[in-house]
């Protein structure tokens, strides 16, 4: 263990780094860091109220002299964020997102990077702490990051490494990017520690069907609260399609849906179904469609077809893969390209659609060939930070997501 010399972190900040090779060593280095912070700031004079606020920081508990005034300090951690990132590129993505959100969502961030499970047992921890110092009389924000690289037998017991580093009585959020091993012991052991779980169904392996079904089983339990980046990316699609039917001419037609076709990006051979299934599940849940036939391929077609019942008529659903070669905005397998509803009665033809453009979505509705409604919305950057922020900030279950996910798994035969 070695506590390194504090380094400048800008005009109003300080940064501390350390290294350790055991859980006990990590705890000792964190204690040394925050003792150093308390000693460094203990000479600044402030009121008793400010001193009381300073003691709200869990890192400084027990380190401040009751007889001295200190600089005002915010509660530097409002939660513990645990990220499981097996690949180096995933680790870098996670650290970038954490750094973007540090000032708005101060936390103790633990990034776990499992290595070779068949190699020797290893634990290498890099510890970073940073305080952004404000002017006298105003608050200060401090954050911690612990990068844990593990290997061997330790990888099978990550819970034993993570649990002692959680801050008592604060919420725990686990973010598992890429393809989480839902149902495995490693996954279950870690998820038992958390209040909220963040995954991305758009990155599930293969077509995503098995993982989506396993995720539905997690969501149906009492804990944790689950957030899905794949579902969050559908928000603008759902808002624009629903917004078309605010037009008084179109609202009654929602009871007369005849068909739904979703074009899904397939840049290579992989036809990932998770987003299209969740979007279909959302419509089925909101419009009370009853599933008659699960999604299946027909001879001579690459599409998947399913059938729902709405009232007395059937709703035909097609999930169609489309090539995205040359379209740099659609490199991710499973991204939605176009959604179209076919509606109409009394001889009228109504089509409502949302289509992806270069940097936005365009929603239009045509009545017998004449456009009667039009909406557009700008797409958010592809980064994960906004979705991580939502998971950190929100506190309740998303019942609409739960309903859509349940119907999506049934659609795919789960």
Short mmCIF file of C-alpha atoms in Angstrom, two decimals:
data_model
loop_
_atom_site.label_atom_id
_atom_site.label_comp_id
_atom_site.label_asym_id
_atom_site.label_seq_id
_atom_site.Cartn_x
_atom_site.Cartn_y
_atom_site.Cartn_z
CA UNK A 1 0.00 0.00 0.00
CA UNK A 2 1.23 3.45 -0.81
CA UNK A 3 -0.55 6.79 -0.54
CA UNK A 4 0.75 9.07 -3.23
CA UNK A 5 1.27 12.81 -2.90
CA UNK A 6 -1.88 14.89 -3.54
CA UNK A 7 -1.88 16.32 -7.06
CA UNK A 8 -3.46 19.56 -8.29
CA UNK A 9 -6.86 19.09 -9.95
CA UNK A 10 -7.58 22.52 -11.30
CA UNK A 11 -8.00 25.92 -9.74
CA UNK A 12 -10.42 24.74 -7.04
CA UNK A 13 -9.56 21.07 -6.56
CA UNK A 14 -7.18 18.46 -5.25
CA UNK A 15 -6.65 14.86 -6.32
CA UNK A 16 -5.30 11.89 -4.36
CA UNK A 17 -4.24 8.52 -5.75
CA UNK A 18 -3.27 5.26 -4.07
CA UNK A 19 -2.79 1.58 -4.79
CA UNK A 20 -3.61 -1.58 -2.85
CA UNK A 21 -3.64 -5.35 -3.30
CA UNK A 22 -6.31 -6.39 -0.78
CA UNK A 23 -9.70 -5.26 0.49
CA UNK A 24 -8.18 -4.31 3.83
CA UNK A 25 -5.54 -2.32 1.99
CA UNK A 26 -8.19 -0.43 0.01
CA UNK A 27 -10.03 0.50 3.20
CA UNK A 28 -6.79 1.63 4.83
CA UNK A 29 -5.84 3.82 1.88
CA UNK A 30 -9.29 5.42 1.76
CA UNK A 31 -9.01 6.17 5.48
CA UNK A 32 -5.60 7.75 4.95
CA UNK A 33 -6.85 9.84 2.05
CA UNK A 34 -9.79 11.28 3.96
CA UNK A 35 -7.71 11.85 7.10
CA UNK A 36 -5.36 13.85 4.90
CA UNK A 37 -8.28 15.85 3.51
CA UNK A 38 -9.63 16.57 6.99
CA UNK A 39 -6.22 17.67 8.25
CA UNK A 40 -5.66 19.87 5.22
CA UNK A 41 -8.99 21.63 5.56
CA UNK A 42 -9.24 21.69 9.33
CA UNK A 43 -7.63 25.12 9.67
CA UNK A 44 -10.40 26.98 7.82
CA UNK A 45 -12.83 28.70 10.17
CA UNK A 46 -16.60 28.32 9.77
CA UNK A 47 -19.77 28.41 11.82
CA UNK A 48 -21.16 25.56 13.92
CA UNK A 49 -23.88 25.01 11.33
CA UNK A 50 -21.25 24.62 8.64
CA UNK A 51 -19.34 22.22 10.87
CA UNK A 52 -22.50 20.13 11.33
CA UNK A 53 -22.97 20.00 7.56
CA UNK A 54 -19.37 18.93 7.13
CA UNK A 55 -19.96 15.96 9.42
CA UNK A 56 -22.66 14.80 6.99
CA UNK A 57 -19.85 13.47 4.83
CA UNK A 58 -19.38 9.73 5.49
CA UNK A 59 -15.71 10.00 4.50
CA UNK A 60 -15.02 12.60 7.22
CA UNK A 61 -17.02 10.94 10.01
CA UNK A 62 -14.88 10.76 13.13
CA UNK A 63 -11.99 12.65 11.56
CA UNK A 64 -12.93 16.23 12.41
CA UNK A 65 -11.99 17.90 15.67
CA UNK A 66 -15.14 18.94 17.54
CA UNK A 67 -13.36 22.02 18.85
CA UNK A 68 -12.42 23.35 15.42
CA UNK A 69 -14.39 24.90 12.61
CA UNK A 70 -13.88 23.45 9.10
CA UNK A 71 -14.71 24.25 5.52
CA UNK A 72 -18.28 23.47 4.46
CA UNK A 73 -18.41 20.06 2.75
CA UNK A 74 -21.28 18.42 0.97
CA UNK A 75 -22.14 14.80 1.64
CA UNK A 76 -19.61 13.59 -0.87
CA UNK A 77 -21.32 10.31 -1.72
CA UNK A 78 -25.06 9.92 -2.18
CA UNK A 79 -24.76 6.32 -3.39
CA UNK A 80 -22.32 3.58 -4.32
CA UNK A 81 -22.03 2.76 -8.01
CA UNK A 82 -20.63 -0.66 -8.93
CA UNK A 83 -19.70 -1.35 -12.55
CA UNK A 84 -18.77 -4.82 -13.80
CA UNK A 85 -16.61 -4.37 -16.89
CA UNK A 86 -14.82 -7.53 -18.10
CA UNK A 87 -13.36 -5.94 -21.25
CA UNK A 88 -10.78 -3.10 -21.29
CA UNK A 89 -12.90 -1.03 -23.70
CA UNK A 90 -15.90 -1.45 -21.39
CA UNK A 91 -13.82 -0.23 -18.46
CA UNK A 92 -12.84 2.89 -20.38
CA UNK A 93 -16.46 3.57 -21.39
CA UNK A 94 -17.60 3.21 -17.80
CA UNK A 95 -14.91 5.55 -16.43
CA UNK A 96 -15.74 8.16 -19.08
CA UNK A 97 -19.43 8.09 -18.12
CA UNK A 98 -18.64 8.24 -14.40
CA UNK A 99 -16.35 11.24 -14.86
CA UNK A 100 -19.01 13.08 -16.87
CA UNK A 101 -21.51 12.67 -14.05
CA UNK A 102 -19.20 13.15 -11.06
CA UNK A 103 -20.19 16.70 -10.20
CA UNK A 104 -23.96 16.08 -10.43
CA UNK A 105 -24.02 12.58 -8.93
CA UNK A 106 -21.19 12.33 -6.38
CA UNK A 107 -20.63 8.70 -5.51
CA UNK A 108 -18.16 6.05 -4.56
CA UNK A 109 -17.66 4.33 -7.92
CA UNK A 110 -16.25 0.81 -7.89
CA UNK A 111 -15.30 -0.48 -11.33
CA UNK A 112 -14.65 -4.23 -11.28
CA UNK A 113 -12.61 -5.61 -14.20
CA UNK A 114 -12.49 -9.42 -13.93
CA UNK A 115 -9.57 -11.06 -15.74
CA UNK A 116 -8.59 -14.67 -16.40
CA UNK A 117 -10.67 -16.92 -14.11
CA UNK A 118 -8.23 -19.79 -14.66
CA UNK A 119 -5.13 -17.81 -13.74
CA UNK A 120 -3.66 -16.99 -10.33
CA UNK A 121 -5.77 -15.15 -7.77
CA UNK A 122 -4.97 -11.46 -8.05
CA UNK A 123 -6.41 -8.16 -6.86
CA UNK A 124 -4.96 -4.85 -7.98
CA UNK A 125 -6.81 -1.72 -6.86
CA UNK A 126 -6.19 1.79 -8.11
CA UNK A 127 -7.85 4.40 -5.91
CA UNK A 128 -8.65 7.95 -6.98
CA UNK A 129 -10.20 10.67 -4.83
CA UNK A 130 -10.88 14.20 -5.95
CA UNK A 131 -12.35 17.28 -4.28
CA UNK A 132 -13.58 20.30 -6.18
CA UNK A 133 -13.08 23.17 -3.73
CA UNK A 134 -15.46 26.10 -3.91
CA UNK A 135 -15.22 29.57 -2.42
CA UNK A 136 -15.42 30.15 1.31
CA UNK A 137 -18.92 29.64 2.66
CA UNK A 138 -20.08 27.47 -0.23
CA UNK A 139 -20.12 23.73 -0.68
CA UNK A 140 -17.50 21.34 -1.97
CA UNK A 141 -17.94 18.07 -3.85
CA UNK A 142 -15.65 15.08 -3.44
CA UNK A 143 -15.76 11.80 -5.36
CA UNK A 144 -14.01 8.44 -5.19
CA UNK A 145 -13.19 5.88 -7.85
CA UNK A 146 -11.84 2.42 -7.17
CA UNK A 147 -10.68 0.39 -10.18
CA UNK A 148 -10.42 -3.28 -9.21
CA UNK A 149 -8.61 -5.65 -11.54
CA UNK A 150 -9.12 -9.23 -10.40
CA UNK A 151 -8.22 -12.70 -11.60
CA UNK A 152 -8.35 -16.37 -10.71
CA UNK A 153 -10.51 -17.65 -7.88
CA UNK A 154 -11.39 -14.09 -6.83
CA UNK A 155 -13.47 -13.68 -10.00
CA UNK A 156 -15.87 -16.36 -8.75
CA UNK A 157 -16.40 -14.47 -5.48
CA UNK A 158 -16.61 -10.80 -6.50
CA UNK A 159 -19.29 -10.22 -3.88
CA UNK A 160 -16.68 -10.76 -1.14
CA UNK A 161 -14.54 -8.01 -2.67
CA UNK A 162 -17.32 -5.51 -3.36
CA UNK A 163 -19.47 -5.83 -0.22
CA UNK A 164 -16.92 -4.42 2.28
CA UNK A 165 -16.42 -1.34 0.07
CA UNK A 166 -20.08 -0.29 -0.01
CA UNK A 167 -20.96 2.80 2.03
CA UNK A 168 -23.33 1.83 4.83
CA UNK A 169 -26.95 3.05 4.55
CA UNK A 170 -26.52 4.49 1.05
CA UNK A 171 -28.21 3.10 -2.09
CA UNK A 172 -26.22 0.73 -4.28
CA UNK A 173 -26.51 0.84 -8.08
CA UNK A 174 -24.95 -1.92 -10.20
CA UNK A 175 -24.27 -1.16 -13.83
CA UNK A 176 -23.48 -4.25 -15.92
CA UNK A 177 -22.66 -3.10 -19.47
CA UNK A 178 -22.53 -5.35 -22.52
CA UNK A 179 -23.86 -8.88 -21.93
CA UNK A 180 -24.52 -9.65 -18.23
CA UNK A 181 -24.54 -13.35 -17.28
CA UNK A 182 -28.10 -13.19 -15.92
CA UNK A 183 -28.90 -16.29 -13.93
CA UNK A 184 -25.29 -17.14 -13.09
CA UNK A 185 -24.12 -17.31 -9.49
CA UNK A 186 -21.71 -14.42 -10.04
CA UNK A 187 -24.56 -12.25 -11.31
CA UNK A 188 -27.00 -13.25 -8.57
CA UNK A 189 -24.49 -12.74 -5.77
CA UNK A 190 -23.70 -9.18 -6.86
CA UNK A 191 -27.29 -8.21 -7.67
CA UNK A 192 -28.33 -9.21 -4.15
CA UNK A 193 -26.22 -6.28 -2.92
CA UNK A 194 -27.95 -3.60 -4.98
CA UNK A 195 -31.09 -1.49 -4.91
CA UNK A 196 -30.98 -0.66 -8.63
CA UNK A 197 -29.62 -2.55 -11.63
CA UNK A 198 -28.72 -0.99 -14.98
CA UNK A 199 -28.28 -3.19 -18.08
CA UNK A 200 -28.52 -2.73 -21.84
CA UNK A 201 -30.74 -5.27 -23.58
CA UNK A 202 -29.55 -3.86 -26.89
CA UNK A 203 -26.15 -5.47 -26.20
CA UNK A 204 -27.38 -8.94 -25.21
CA UNK A 205 -25.67 -11.86 -26.94
CA UNK A 206 -27.02 -13.53 -30.08
CA UNK A 207 -30.57 -12.34 -30.86
CA UNK A 208 -31.13 -11.43 -27.20
CA UNK A 209 -34.13 -13.71 -26.70
CA UNK A 210 -32.80 -15.82 -23.82
CA UNK A 211 -31.29 -12.88 -21.94
CA UNK A 212 -34.49 -10.87 -22.32
CA UNK A 213 -36.52 -13.69 -20.79
CA UNK A 214 -34.02 -13.98 -17.93
CA UNK A 215 -34.19 -10.20 -17.38
CA UNK A 216 -37.98 -10.40 -17.14
CA UNK A 217 -37.58 -12.88 -14.29
CA UNK A 218 -35.32 -10.40 -12.45
CA UNK A 219 -37.75 -7.53 -13.07
CA UNK A 220 -40.70 -9.52 -11.71
CA UNK A 221 -39.03 -9.85 -8.31
CA UNK A 222 -39.39 -7.33 -5.47
CA UNK A 223 -35.80 -6.09 -5.86
CA UNK A 224 -33.81 -4.62 -7.45
CA UNK A 225 -35.36 -1.85 -9.53
CA UNK A 226 -34.18 -2.55 -13.09
CA UNK A 227 -33.31 0.05 -15.73
CA UNK A 228 -32.63 -0.96 -19.32
CA UNK A 229 -30.67 1.32 -21.66
CA UNK A 230 -32.15 -0.51 -24.65
CA UNK A 231 -35.64 0.44 -23.44
CA UNK A 232 -34.59 4.01 -22.66
CA UNK A 233 -33.36 4.44 -26.22
CA UNK A 234 -36.94 3.76 -27.38
CA UNK A 235 -38.39 6.74 -25.48
CA UNK A 236 -38.36 9.16 -28.42
CA UNK A 237 -39.77 6.49 -30.75
CA UNK A 238 -42.67 5.90 -28.37
CA UNK A 239 -43.33 9.58 -27.72
CA UNK A 240 -43.44 10.48 -31.41
CA UNK A 241 -45.72 7.62 -32.41
CA UNK A 242 -48.10 8.31 -29.51
CA UNK A 243 -48.03 12.03 -30.31
CA UNK A 244 -49.41 11.44 -33.79
CA UNK A 245 -52.64 10.12 -32.29
CA UNK A 246 -53.27 13.32 -30.37
CA UNK A 247 -54.80 14.52 -33.66
CA UNK A 248 -58.60 14.29 -33.20
CA UNK A 249 -59.03 12.59 -36.58
CA UNK A 250 -56.58 9.82 -35.63
CA UNK A 251 -57.37 9.11 -31.98
CA UNK A 252 -60.41 6.85 -32.62
CA UNK A 253 -58.41 4.79 -35.12
CA UNK A 254 -56.19 3.26 -32.41
CA UNK A 255 -58.92 0.67 -31.95
CA UNK A 256 -58.54 -0.36 -35.59
CA UNK A 257 -54.89 -1.35 -35.93
CA UNK A 258 -54.51 -3.87 -38.73
CA UNK A 259 -50.77 -4.36 -38.84
CA UNK A 260 -47.41 -3.38 -37.38
CA UNK A 261 -44.10 -3.61 -39.21
CA UNK A 262 -40.76 -2.81 -37.60
CA UNK A 263 -37.58 -2.57 -39.67
CA UNK A 264 -34.57 -3.61 -37.60
CA UNK A 265 -30.94 -2.80 -38.41
CA UNK A 266 -28.86 -5.83 -39.31
CA UNK A 267 -25.38 -4.59 -40.26
CA UNK A 268 -24.06 -8.17 -40.49
CA UNK A 269 -25.59 -11.58 -39.93
CA UNK A 270 -26.88 -10.90 -36.41
CA UNK A 271 -30.62 -10.18 -36.17
CA UNK A 272 -31.02 -8.84 -32.63
CA UNK A 273 -34.65 -8.67 -31.55
CA UNK A 274 -34.68 -7.04 -28.11
CA UNK A 275 -35.63 -3.46 -29.03
CA UNK A 276 -38.21 -4.43 -31.63
CA UNK A 277 -39.78 -6.92 -29.21
CA UNK A 278 -39.94 -4.34 -26.40
CA UNK A 279 -41.49 -1.76 -28.71
CA UNK A 280 -44.08 -4.29 -29.84
CA UNK A 281 -44.66 -5.29 -26.22
CA UNK A 282 -45.27 -1.65 -25.31
CA UNK A 283 -47.92 -1.27 -28.01
CA UNK A 284 -49.55 -4.57 -27.05
CA UNK A 285 -49.64 -3.54 -23.41
CA UNK A 286 -50.97 -0.02 -24.03
CA UNK A 287 -53.62 -1.12 -26.57
CA UNK A 288 -54.53 -4.37 -24.78
CA UNK A 289 -53.65 -6.74 -27.58
CA UNK A 290 -53.93 -10.46 -26.88
CA UNK A 291 -51.13 -12.63 -28.26
CA UNK A 292 -52.45 -15.33 -30.58
CA UNK A 293 -49.27 -16.57 -32.28
CA UNK A 294 -45.67 -16.03 -31.12
CA UNK A 295 -43.04 -14.66 -33.48
CA UNK A 296 -41.73 -17.19 -35.99
CA UNK A 297 -40.12 -17.27 -39.41
CA UNK A 298 -42.00 -18.27 -42.53
CA UNK A 299 -40.49 -20.26 -45.32
CA UNK A 300 -38.66 -18.04 -47.78
CA UNK A 301 -38.63 -14.97 -45.50
CA UNK A 302 -36.03 -13.55 -43.13
CA UNK A 303 -38.71 -11.70 -41.16
CA UNK A 304 -40.43 -12.87 -37.99
CA UNK A 305 -44.23 -12.84 -38.00
CA UNK A 306 -46.67 -12.83 -35.08
CA UNK A 307 -50.38 -12.32 -34.58
CA UNK A 308 -52.32 -10.44 -31.89
CA UNK A 309 -56.04 -10.03 -31.36
CA UNK A 310 -57.54 -6.59 -30.81
CA UNK A 311 -61.25 -6.81 -30.12
CA UNK A 312 -62.71 -8.84 -32.98
CA UNK A 313 -59.92 -8.49 -35.50
CA UNK A 314 -56.31 -9.66 -35.83
CA UNK A 315 -53.21 -7.48 -35.79
CA UNK A 316 -50.41 -8.80 -37.97
CA UNK A 317 -46.87 -8.06 -36.79
CA UNK A 318 -43.69 -8.29 -38.86
CA UNK A 319 -40.18 -7.78 -37.51
CA UNK A 320 -38.06 -7.31 -40.62
CA UNK A 321 -34.24 -7.19 -40.77
CA UNK A 322 -32.82 -4.53 -43.09
CA UNK A 323 -29.27 -4.05 -44.26
CA UNK A 324 -27.54 -0.92 -43.02
CA UNK A 325 -24.31 -1.21 -45.01
CA UNK A 326 -22.84 2.23 -45.51
CA UNK A 327 -25.06 3.91 -42.88
CA UNK A 328 -22.62 4.89 -40.12
CA UNK A 329 -25.48 5.98 -37.84
CA UNK A 330 -26.84 2.41 -37.73
CA UNK A 331 -23.85 0.27 -36.87
CA UNK A 332 -25.54 -1.37 -33.89
CA UNK A 333 -27.43 -4.60 -34.56
CA UNK A 334 -31.03 -4.36 -33.40
CA UNK A 335 -31.49 -0.60 -33.70
CA UNK A 336 -34.89 0.43 -35.00
CA UNK A 337 -34.92 1.89 -38.50
CA UNK A 338 -38.64 2.34 -39.14
CA UNK A 339 -41.94 1.58 -37.39
CA UNK A 340 -45.23 1.61 -39.31
CA UNK A 341 -48.78 1.02 -38.14
CA UNK A 342 -51.48 0.22 -40.67
CA UNK A 343 -54.96 1.26 -39.52
CA UNK A 344 -58.28 2.13 -41.04
CA UNK A 345 -61.95 1.30 -41.33
CA UNK A 346 -64.88 2.19 -43.55
CA UNK A 347 -62.66 1.93 -46.61
CA UNK A 348 -60.07 4.47 -45.43
CA UNK A 349 -56.33 3.80 -45.42
CA UNK A 350 -54.38 5.23 -42.49
CA UNK A 351 -50.66 4.77 -41.96
CA UNK A 352 -48.67 6.10 -39.01
CA UNK A 353 -44.92 5.76 -39.06
CA UNK A 354 -41.71 6.81 -37.33
CA UNK A 355 -38.48 6.65 -39.36
CA UNK A 356 -34.88 7.26 -38.42
CA UNK A 357 -33.11 10.05 -40.28
CA UNK A 358 -29.46 11.07 -39.98
CA UNK A 359 -29.67 12.71 -36.54
CA UNK A 360 -33.40 12.75 -35.78
CA UNK A 361 -36.65 10.79 -35.95
CA UNK A 362 -39.50 11.84 -38.21
CA UNK A 363 -43.09 10.79 -37.46
CA UNK A 364 -45.86 11.18 -40.05
CA UNK A 365 -49.45 10.03 -40.49
CA UNK A 366 -51.24 9.75 -43.84
CA UNK A 367 -55.03 9.51 -44.36
CA UNK A 368 -55.84 8.10 -47.81
CA UNK A 369 -52.44 9.30 -49.02
CA UNK A 370 -52.69 12.83 -47.61
CA UNK A 371 -50.41 13.76 -44.71
CA UNK A 372 -52.46 14.84 -41.69
CA UNK A 373 -49.84 14.87 -38.91
CA UNK A 374 -46.08 15.38 -38.68
CA UNK A 375 -43.64 15.46 -35.76
CA UNK A 376 -39.87 15.30 -35.38
CA UNK A 377 -37.44 14.80 -32.54
CA UNK A 378 -33.67 15.00 -32.30
CA UNK A 379 -31.79 11.85 -31.32
CA UNK A 380 -29.53 11.96 -28.28
CA UNK A 381 -25.81 11.17 -28.66
CA UNK A 382 -25.07 7.46 -28.47
CA UNK A 383 -23.13 7.68 -25.18
CA UNK A 384 -24.36 5.96 -22.03
CA UNK A 385 -23.93 8.82 -19.54
CA UNK A 386 -27.51 10.21 -19.87
CA UNK A 387 -29.00 6.77 -19.21
CA UNK A 388 -26.67 6.15 -16.27
CA UNK A 389 -27.73 9.52 -14.85
CA UNK A 390 -31.39 8.52 -15.11
CA UNK A 391 -30.74 5.27 -13.26
CA UNK A 392 -28.81 7.11 -10.53
CA UNK A 393 -31.47 9.80 -10.14
CA UNK A 394 -34.68 7.77 -10.38
CA UNK A 395 -36.03 5.83 -7.45
CA UNK A 396 -39.18 4.01 -8.50
CA UNK A 397 -40.13 1.10 -10.72
CA UNK A 398 -41.10 1.77 -14.34
CA UNK A 399 -44.41 -0.06 -14.63
CA UNK A 400 -44.71 0.67 -18.34
CA UNK A 401 -41.32 -0.96 -18.94
CA UNK A 402 -42.33 -3.96 -16.83
CA UNK A 403 -45.51 -4.46 -18.84
CA UNK A 404 -43.71 -4.07 -22.17
CA UNK A 405 -40.94 -6.48 -21.15
CA UNK A 406 -43.40 -9.15 -19.99
CA UNK A 407 -45.24 -9.02 -23.32
CA UNK A 408 -41.98 -8.88 -25.29
CA UNK A 409 -40.77 -12.14 -23.75
CA UNK A 410 -44.10 -13.84 -24.55
CA UNK A 411 -43.89 -12.54 -28.12
CA UNK A 412 -40.49 -14.22 -28.52
CA UNK A 413 -41.69 -17.47 -26.95
CA UNK A 414 -40.27 -16.92 -23.47
#
